[in-house]
mmCIF file of C-alpha atoms in Angstrom:
data_model
loop_
_atom_site.group_PDB
_atom_site.id
_atom_site.type_symbol
_atom_site.label_atom_id
_atom_site.label_comp_id
_atom_site.label_asym_id
_atom_site.label_seq_id
_atom_site.Cartn_x
_atom_site.Cartn_y
_atom_site.Cartn_z
ATOM 1 C CA MET H 184 8.508 10.878 54.453
ATOM 2 C CA LYS H 185 8.372 14.364 52.936
ATOM 3 C CA ARG H 186 11.913 13.893 51.606
ATOM 4 C CA LYS H 187 10.885 10.576 49.970
ATOM 5 C CA THR H 188 7.800 12.161 48.400
ATOM 6 C CA LEU H 189 9.884 15.045 47.059
ATOM 7 C CA PHE H 190 12.413 12.587 45.629
ATOM 8 C CA LEU H 191 9.666 10.585 43.846
ATOM 9 C CA SER H 192 8.158 13.813 42.483
ATOM 10 C CA ILE H 193 11.516 14.840 41.041
ATOM 11 C CA ILE H 194 11.980 11.411 39.422
ATOM 12 C CA LEU H 195 8.459 11.535 37.954
ATOM 13 C CA ALA H 196 9.020 15.040 36.605
ATOM 14 C CA PHE H 197 12.280 13.890 35.020
ATOM 15 C CA PHE H 198 10.592 11.023 33.188
ATOM 16 C CA LEU H 199 7.728 13.230 32.034
ATOM 17 C CA MET H 200 10.182 15.774 30.647
ATOM 18 C CA ALA H 201 12.138 13.017 28.915
ATOM 19 C CA ALA H 202 8.969 11.633 27.351
ATOM 20 C CA LYS H 203 7.915 15.066 26.177
ATOM 21 C CA SER H 204 11.280 15.655 24.533
ATOM 22 C CA ASP H 205 11.035 12.382 22.564
ATOM 23 C CA LYS H 206 9.674 13.325 19.138
ATOM 24 C CA GLN H 207 7.938 10.179 17.960
ATOM 25 C CA ALA H 208 7.873 9.662 14.190
ATOM 26 C CA TYR H 209 5.133 7.015 14.153
ATOM 27 C CA GLN H 210 3.060 4.661 16.266
ATOM 28 C CA ILE H 211 1.503 1.407 15.114
ATOM 29 C CA PHE H 212 -1.930 0.318 16.335
ATOM 30 C CA ASN H 213 -3.955 -2.812 15.690
ATOM 31 C CA GLU H 214 -7.465 -2.647 14.236
ATOM 32 C CA LYS H 215 -8.952 -2.152 17.718
ATOM 33 C CA GLY H 216 -6.692 0.774 18.526
ATOM 34 C CA LYS H 217 -4.280 -1.081 20.809
ATOM 35 C CA ARG H 218 -0.661 0.063 20.659
ATOM 36 C CA VAL H 219 1.607 -2.533 19.061
ATOM 37 C CA ASP H 220 5.145 -2.420 17.728
ATOM 38 C CA TYR H 221 6.900 -3.181 14.467
ATOM 39 C CA GLY H 222 7.750 -6.669 15.690
ATOM 40 C CA ASP H 223 4.045 -7.498 15.949
ATOM 41 C CA LEU H 224 3.488 -6.300 12.389
ATOM 42 C CA LEU H 225 6.441 -8.323 11.066
ATOM 43 C CA LYS H 226 5.247 -11.459 12.845
ATOM 44 C CA ALA H 227 1.844 -11.180 11.186
ATOM 45 C CA ALA H 228 3.373 -10.276 7.809
ATOM 46 C CA LYS H 229 5.630 -13.317 7.622
ATOM 47 C CA ASN H 230 2.590 -15.591 7.969
ATOM 48 C CA ALA H 231 0.498 -13.792 5.329
ATOM 49 C CA ASP H 232 -0.031 -14.854 1.735
ATOM 50 C CA VAL H 233 -0.747 -11.290 0.615
ATOM 51 C CA ILE H 234 0.128 -8.020 2.331
ATOM 52 C CA LEU H 235 -1.589 -4.840 1.192
ATOM 53 C CA PHE H 236 0.592 -2.005 2.467
ATOM 54 C CA GLY H 237 -1.582 1.096 2.268
ATOM 55 C CA GLU H 238 0.591 4.186 2.153
ATOM 56 C CA MET H 239 0.217 7.925 1.979
ATOM 57 C CA HIS H 240 2.059 8.623 -1.266
ATOM 58 C CA ASN H 241 3.913 11.674 0.026
ATOM 59 C CA ASN H 242 4.798 10.370 3.475
ATOM 60 C CA PRO H 243 8.480 9.487 4.077
ATOM 61 C CA ILE H 244 7.708 7.302 7.098
ATOM 62 C CA CYS H 245 5.565 5.032 4.899
ATOM 63 C CA HIS H 246 8.312 4.629 2.340
ATOM 64 C CA TRP H 247 10.951 3.924 4.957
ATOM 65 C CA LEU H 248 8.786 1.295 6.658
ATOM 66 C CA GLU H 249 7.962 -0.268 3.281
ATOM 67 C CA LEU H 250 11.681 -0.670 2.601
ATOM 68 C CA GLU H 251 12.374 -2.024 6.090
ATOM 69 C CA LEU H 252 9.504 -4.517 5.849
ATOM 70 C CA THR H 253 10.753 -5.639 2.427
ATOM 71 C CA LYS H 254 14.255 -6.232 3.800
ATOM 72 C CA ASP H 255 13.025 -8.064 6.891
ATOM 73 C CA LEU H 256 10.639 -10.276 4.938
ATOM 74 C CA TRP H 257 13.417 -11.109 2.487
ATOM 75 C CA GLU H 258 15.544 -12.328 5.403
ATOM 76 C CA ILE H 259 12.718 -14.734 6.251
ATOM 77 C CA LYS H 260 11.212 -15.634 2.864
ATOM 78 C CA LYS H 261 14.146 -15.176 0.443
ATOM 79 C CA GLU H 262 12.975 -15.950 -3.112
ATOM 80 C CA LYS H 263 9.493 -16.727 -1.789
ATOM 81 C CA LEU H 264 8.915 -12.980 -1.468
ATOM 82 C CA VAL H 265 7.185 -11.311 -4.428
ATOM 83 C CA LEU H 266 6.716 -7.556 -4.714
ATOM 84 C CA GLY H 267 4.100 -5.535 -6.567
ATOM 85 C CA ALA H 268 2.965 -1.931 -6.676
ATOM 86 C CA GLU H 269 0.224 0.422 -7.765
ATOM 87 C CA MET H 270 2.993 2.771 -8.916
ATOM 88 C CA PHE H 271 3.741 0.583 -11.957
ATOM 89 C CA GLU H 272 1.191 0.086 -14.723
ATOM 90 C CA ARG H 273 0.840 -3.137 -16.681
ATOM 91 C CA ASP H 274 2.278 -1.718 -19.897
ATOM 92 C CA ASN H 275 5.537 -1.165 -18.007
ATOM 93 C CA GLN H 276 5.900 -4.799 -16.912
ATOM 94 C CA LEU H 277 8.362 -5.682 -19.673
ATOM 95 C CA LEU H 278 10.641 -2.783 -18.754
ATOM 96 C CA LEU H 279 10.360 -3.629 -15.064
ATOM 97 C CA THR H 280 11.234 -7.283 -15.696
ATOM 98 C CA GLU H 281 14.170 -6.323 -17.896
ATOM 99 C CA TYR H 282 15.480 -4.121 -15.100
ATOM 100 C CA MET H 283 14.892 -6.752 -12.403
ATOM 101 C CA THR H 284 16.821 -9.348 -14.418
ATOM 102 C CA LYS H 285 19.653 -6.855 -15.077
ATOM 103 C CA LEU H 286 19.073 -6.941 -18.810
ATOM 104 C CA ILE H 287 18.917 -3.142 -19.001
ATOM 105 C CA ARG H 288 20.699 -0.378 -17.141
ATOM 106 C CA LYS H 289 19.209 1.757 -14.387
ATOM 107 C CA LYS H 290 19.379 4.940 -16.449
ATOM 108 C CA ASP H 291 17.583 3.276 -19.376
ATOM 109 C CA PHE H 292 14.843 1.923 -17.145
ATOM 110 C CA GLU H 293 14.294 5.289 -15.486
ATOM 111 C CA ALA H 294 14.312 7.101 -18.838
ATOM 112 C CA GLU H 295 11.708 4.851 -20.484
ATOM 113 C CA ALA H 296 9.371 3.749 -17.677
ATOM 114 C CA LYS H 297 6.372 5.808 -16.564
ATOM 115 C CA LEU H 298 7.643 6.712 -13.118
ATOM 116 C CA TRP H 299 6.006 8.817 -10.430
ATOM 117 C CA GLY H 300 7.553 12.177 -9.570
ATOM 118 C CA ASN H 301 8.823 10.876 -6.227
ATOM 119 C CA TYR H 302 10.159 7.600 -7.628
ATOM 120 C CA LYS H 303 13.843 8.239 -6.993
ATOM 121 C CA THR H 304 13.413 9.111 -3.319
ATOM 122 C CA ASP H 305 10.506 6.856 -2.357
ATOM 123 C CA TYR H 306 10.299 3.778 -4.598
ATOM 124 C CA ALA H 307 13.716 3.323 -6.218
ATOM 125 C CA PRO H 308 15.246 2.011 -2.949
ATOM 126 C CA ILE H 309 12.686 -0.827 -2.883
ATOM 127 C CA VAL H 310 12.986 -1.573 -6.596
ATOM 128 C CA ASP H 311 16.785 -1.585 -6.439
ATOM 129 C CA PHE H 312 16.778 -3.854 -3.386
ATOM 130 C CA ALA H 313 14.509 -6.280 -5.239
ATOM 131 C CA ARG H 314 16.840 -6.173 -8.234
ATOM 132 C CA GLU H 315 19.877 -6.826 -6.063
ATOM 133 C CA LYS H 316 18.211 -9.860 -4.474
ATOM 134 C CA GLY H 317 16.735 -11.225 -7.705
ATOM 135 C CA LEU H 318 13.114 -10.841 -6.621
ATOM 136 C CA THR H 319 10.086 -10.750 -8.876
ATOM 137 C CA PHE H 320 8.415 -7.340 -9.068
ATOM 138 C CA ILE H 321 4.947 -7.081 -10.587
ATOM 139 C CA ALA H 322 3.391 -4.000 -12.169
ATOM 140 C CA THR H 323 -0.198 -4.378 -11.001
ATOM 141 C CA ASN H 324 -2.025 -1.187 -11.960
ATOM 142 C CA VAL H 325 -4.181 -0.693 -15.034
ATOM 143 C CA PRO H 326 -2.738 1.722 -17.636
ATOM 144 C CA ARG H 327 -4.086 5.137 -16.701
ATOM 145 C CA ARG H 328 -5.575 5.724 -20.158
ATOM 146 C CA PHE H 329 -8.064 2.916 -19.528
ATOM 147 C CA ALA H 330 -9.041 4.306 -16.132
ATOM 148 C CA ALA H 331 -9.513 7.687 -17.818
ATOM 149 C CA LEU H 332 -11.725 6.015 -20.425
ATOM 150 C CA VAL H 333 -13.950 4.569 -17.703
ATOM 151 C CA ASN H 334 -14.106 7.948 -15.963
ATOM 152 C CA THR H 335 -15.374 9.437 -19.232
ATOM 153 C CA LYS H 336 -17.639 6.676 -20.587
ATOM 154 C CA GLY H 337 -18.217 4.229 -17.739
ATOM 155 C CA PHE H 338 -17.424 0.525 -17.987
ATOM 156 C CA GLU H 339 -19.027 0.555 -21.445
ATOM 157 C CA GLY H 340 -15.953 2.384 -22.705
ATOM 158 C CA LEU H 341 -13.930 -0.820 -22.232
ATOM 159 C CA ASP H 342 -15.930 -2.558 -24.976
ATOM 160 C CA SER H 343 -13.855 -0.736 -27.589
ATOM 161 C CA ILE H 344 -10.520 -2.094 -26.278
ATOM 162 C CA ASN H 345 -8.891 -4.903 -28.243
ATOM 163 C CA GLY H 346 -7.914 -8.312 -26.878
ATOM 164 C CA LEU H 347 -4.254 -7.504 -26.404
ATOM 165 C CA GLU H 348 -5.040 -4.403 -24.378
ATOM 166 C CA ARG H 349 -7.613 -6.275 -22.310
ATOM 167 C CA GLY H 350 -4.764 -8.446 -21.090
ATOM 168 C CA MET H 351 -3.515 -5.430 -19.133
ATOM 169 C CA MET H 352 -6.570 -5.262 -16.883
ATOM 170 C CA ALA H 353 -8.875 -7.445 -14.840
ATOM 171 C CA PRO H 354 -11.242 -9.579 -16.940
ATOM 172 C CA ILE H 355 -14.349 -7.697 -18.020
ATOM 173 C CA PRO H 356 -17.115 -7.196 -17.162
ATOM 174 C CA ILE H 357 -15.794 -5.660 -13.951
ATOM 175 C CA LYS H 358 -17.834 -6.572 -10.885
ATOM 176 C CA TYR H 359 -18.840 -3.360 -9.143
ATOM 177 C CA ASP H 360 -20.609 -2.645 -5.863
ATOM 178 C CA PRO H 361 -21.582 1.049 -5.663
ATOM 179 C CA GLU H 362 -22.571 0.584 -2.012
ATOM 180 C CA LEU H 363 -19.005 0.066 -0.823
ATOM 181 C CA LYS H 364 -18.108 2.869 1.578
ATOM 182 C CA SER H 365 -15.030 4.012 -0.354
ATOM 183 C CA TYR H 366 -16.933 4.356 -3.632
ATOM 184 C CA LYS H 367 -19.895 6.103 -2.017
ATOM 185 C CA GLU H 368 -17.570 8.615 -0.376
ATOM 186 C CA MET H 369 -15.927 9.256 -3.742
ATOM 187 C CA VAL H 370 -19.295 10.055 -5.324
ATOM 188 C CA ALA H 371 -20.132 12.402 -2.440
ATOM 189 C CA ALA H 372 -16.792 14.203 -2.839
ATOM 190 C CA ILE H 373 -17.124 14.930 -6.560
ATOM 191 C CA GLY H 374 -17.085 18.681 -7.058
ATOM 192 C CA ASP H 375 -15.677 19.263 -3.576
ATOM 193 C CA GLY H 376 -11.972 19.683 -4.114
ATOM 194 C CA MET H 377 -11.827 16.806 -6.615
ATOM 195 C CA PRO H 378 -9.981 17.220 -9.954
ATOM 196 C CA ALA H 379 -11.945 19.096 -12.598
ATOM 197 C CA HIS H 380 -12.009 16.027 -14.856
ATOM 198 C CA ALA H 381 -13.727 13.866 -12.218
ATOM 199 C CA THR H 382 -17.155 12.591 -13.264
ATOM 200 C CA ALA H 383 -19.831 10.441 -11.660
ATOM 201 C CA ASN H 384 -17.949 7.487 -13.164
ATOM 202 C CA LEU H 385 -14.857 8.169 -11.047
ATOM 203 C CA PRO H 386 -15.631 5.385 -8.534
ATOM 204 C CA LYS H 387 -15.895 2.964 -11.465
ATOM 205 C CA ALA H 388 -12.453 4.050 -12.667
ATOM 206 C CA GLN H 389 -11.227 3.425 -9.130
ATOM 207 C CA ALA H 390 -12.880 0.009 -9.155
ATOM 208 C CA LEU H 391 -11.105 -0.842 -12.419
ATOM 209 C CA LYS H 392 -7.784 -0.062 -10.724
ATOM 210 C CA ASP H 393 -8.709 -2.059 -7.613
ATOM 211 C CA ALA H 394 -9.919 -5.058 -9.616
ATOM 212 C CA THR H 395 -6.835 -5.000 -11.851
ATOM 213 C CA MET H 396 -4.406 -4.839 -8.942
ATOM 214 C CA ALA H 397 -6.229 -7.712 -7.212
ATOM 215 C CA HIS H 398 -6.183 -9.726 -10.454
ATOM 216 C CA PHE H 399 -2.442 -9.440 -10.993
ATOM 217 C CA ILE H 400 -1.637 -10.042 -7.330
ATOM 218 C CA LEU H 401 -3.527 -13.341 -7.505
ATOM 219 C CA LYS H 402 -2.161 -14.216 -10.935
ATOM 220 C CA ASN H 403 1.442 -13.849 -9.791
ATOM 221 C CA GLY H 404 1.253 -15.436 -6.354
ATOM 222 C CA SER H 405 1.597 -19.102 -5.463
ATOM 223 C CA ASP H 406 1.627 -21.431 -2.466
ATOM 224 C CA GLY H 407 4.342 -20.690 0.046
ATOM 225 C CA GLN H 408 4.974 -17.199 -1.264
ATOM 226 C CA THR H 409 4.255 -13.865 0.334
ATOM 227 C CA PHE H 410 3.134 -11.130 -2.061
ATOM 228 C CA LEU H 411 3.949 -7.708 -0.624
ATOM 229 C CA HIS H 412 1.962 -5.034 -2.435
ATOM 230 C CA PHE H 413 2.319 -1.260 -2.125
ATOM 231 C CA ASN H 414 -0.706 0.916 -2.790
ATOM 232 C CA GLY H 415 -2.448 4.049 -1.598
ATOM 233 C CA SER H 416 -4.312 3.380 1.636
ATOM 234 C CA TYR H 417 -7.632 4.264 -0.027
ATOM 235 C CA HIS H 418 -7.189 1.227 -2.320
ATOM 236 C CA SER H 419 -7.440 -1.245 0.570
ATOM 237 C CA GLU H 420 -8.615 0.452 3.773
ATOM 238 C CA ASN H 421 -11.727 -0.800 5.556
ATOM 239 C CA HIS H 422 -11.078 -4.114 3.788
ATOM 240 C CA GLU H 423 -12.470 -2.712 0.559
ATOM 241 C CA GLY H 424 -10.902 -1.958 -2.818
ATOM 242 C CA ILE H 425 -8.168 -4.464 -3.674
ATOM 243 C CA TYR H 426 -9.015 -6.560 -0.613
ATOM 244 C CA TRP H 427 -12.665 -6.774 -1.645
ATOM 245 C CA TYR H 428 -11.782 -7.962 -5.146
ATOM 246 C CA ILE H 429 -9.315 -10.548 -3.835
ATOM 247 C CA ASN H 430 -12.005 -11.792 -1.471
ATOM 248 C CA GLN H 431 -14.576 -12.062 -4.275
ATOM 249 C CA THR H 432 -12.221 -14.274 -6.278
ATOM 250 C CA MET H 433 -11.340 -16.401 -3.268
ATOM 251 C CA LYS H 434 -15.021 -17.006 -2.537
ATOM 252 C CA LYS H 435 -15.557 -18.104 -6.126
ATOM 253 C CA ILE H 436 -12.725 -20.647 -6.220
ATOM 254 C CA GLU H 437 -13.002 -21.556 -2.528
ATOM 255 C CA ILE H 438 -9.305 -21.116 -1.762
ATOM 256 C CA PRO H 439 -8.586 -19.343 1.537
ATOM 257 C CA LEU H 440 -5.820 -16.759 1.584
ATOM 258 C CA LYS H 441 -4.323 -14.918 4.522
ATOM 259 C CA VAL H 442 -4.541 -11.277 3.458
ATOM 260 C CA LEU H 443 -2.974 -8.743 5.817
ATOM 261 C CA THR H 444 -3.856 -5.074 5.486
ATOM 262 C CA ILE H 445 -1.856 -2.053 6.609
ATOM 263 C CA SER H 446 -3.152 1.499 6.476
ATOM 264 C CA THR H 447 -1.512 4.841 7.180
ATOM 265 C CA VAL H 448 -3.176 7.826 8.817
ATOM 266 C CA GLU H 449 -2.095 11.225 10.111
ATOM 267 C CA GLN H 450 -3.002 12.708 13.496
ATOM 268 C CA ASP H 451 -1.889 15.739 15.472
ATOM 269 C CA THR H 452 -0.831 13.456 18.325
ATOM 270 C CA LEU H 453 0.077 9.772 18.584
ATOM 271 C CA ASP H 454 -1.300 9.235 22.092
ATOM 272 C CA GLY H 455 -4.140 7.083 20.817
ATOM 273 C CA LEU H 456 -5.898 6.161 17.610
ATOM 274 C CA LYS H 457 -8.916 8.298 16.753
ATOM 275 C CA ALA H 458 -12.240 6.486 16.557
ATOM 276 C CA GLU H 459 -12.558 7.329 12.865
ATOM 277 C CA HIS H 460 -9.474 5.219 12.110
ATOM 278 C CA LEU H 461 -10.469 2.112 14.058
ATOM 279 C CA GLY H 462 -10.867 -0.957 11.865
ATOM 280 C CA LYS H 463 -9.318 0.632 8.785
ATOM 281 C CA ALA H 464 -6.796 -2.200 8.574
ATOM 282 C CA ASP H 465 -5.234 -5.005 10.575
ATOM 283 C CA PHE H 466 -2.400 -2.608 11.396
ATOM 284 C CA ILE H 467 -2.639 1.171 11.281
ATOM 285 C CA ILE H 468 0.514 3.292 11.085
ATOM 286 C CA CYS H 469 -0.180 6.642 12.688
ATOM 287 C CA VAL H 470 2.128 9.507 11.684
ATOM 288 C CA PRO H 471 2.196 13.095 13.011
ATOM 289 C CA SER H 472 0.333 15.568 10.811
ATOM 290 C CA SER H 473 3.429 17.753 10.907
ATOM 291 C CA MET H 474 5.556 15.103 9.185
ATOM 292 C CA THR H 475 7.377 16.514 6.148
ATOM 293 C CA LYS H 476 6.176 15.468 2.690
ATOM 294 C CA THR H 477 8.154 13.949 -0.149
ATOM 295 C CA GLN H 478 6.399 15.601 -3.067
#
C-alpha cells in the first residue's frame, strides 16, 4: 500500500512539474470566466454577421490570432468574408482598394498610405493574405484630423466640414451617450497620464471614431457575409463603443445581427479570469503581462 501511494505521489509530482514548465502564451475565456479553447471561438465566429476583434495594439499574440482567425474563417466563408480595421482611415480607402485589387504595387501602397508604426509586423500579414485571396478590406476609421477637431471644438466643430469630407464619417449629428462606462472613464482619466492635448471633449472624439467604424461596417456588410473587424479592445469592450453604435442602428431599422465581441486583457497568471474582466466580451483572450510588445 505504501509502495502504491509513493508511486502515485511520484506520478503526481511529475505531472505538476510538467505543467509548471509549460509556458502558456494565452488562455481564452467566455464572458462568464469559463475556460474555452480556440475551437469554441471559431465555432461562434463562423456563425456571426459581425466580429469585433478587440486587440491590444502592441501585443503579438493578438496579431497572430487575428491572422489565424482570418485564415480559418476564409476556409469556411471564402469570398463571403469581409475584413475591416480601425488601423485604416477612410481617406485611405482608395489606396487600400487599389492594393487589394493588385492595381498598385506593395511598395507604392506602403509608401503612400497612412500606416501605423507596427504595420509591417502586425497588420501587413493580414492585409497581404486578404489581397492574395481577393477579399474586400474596408478602411473604417474616421480621418484623425476630424477626431482632433472634435477634441478641440466638440461636435460643433464638424459643422465646418464640407459634404465630401462628411462622407468619410458617420452621419452627423453624432448620437452620444456620456453615461456609457467607457466614455465616463475617459473623462475621469483626463490629466492622469493622458496625452497633453486631451480635453474634456476627448470622449466625443472617441465616439466619432466608434460611430464611424460602426457606420462603415454596416454599410459594407450584407446577408450571408461575415465582417471581421480589428480594433482596439477599448472600442468594443463591455458591449459599448462600436457595438453600441451598431446596436443603435439595428434597433432603428429592426434588423437583427449576430455581433460577436472579442477582447484582450493582460494578467500576471492565466489560472483564471479576474473579476474585473468578466463580461468584457463574448470571448476574452488573456495574455501574460510579461508578453513581449511589438512597438
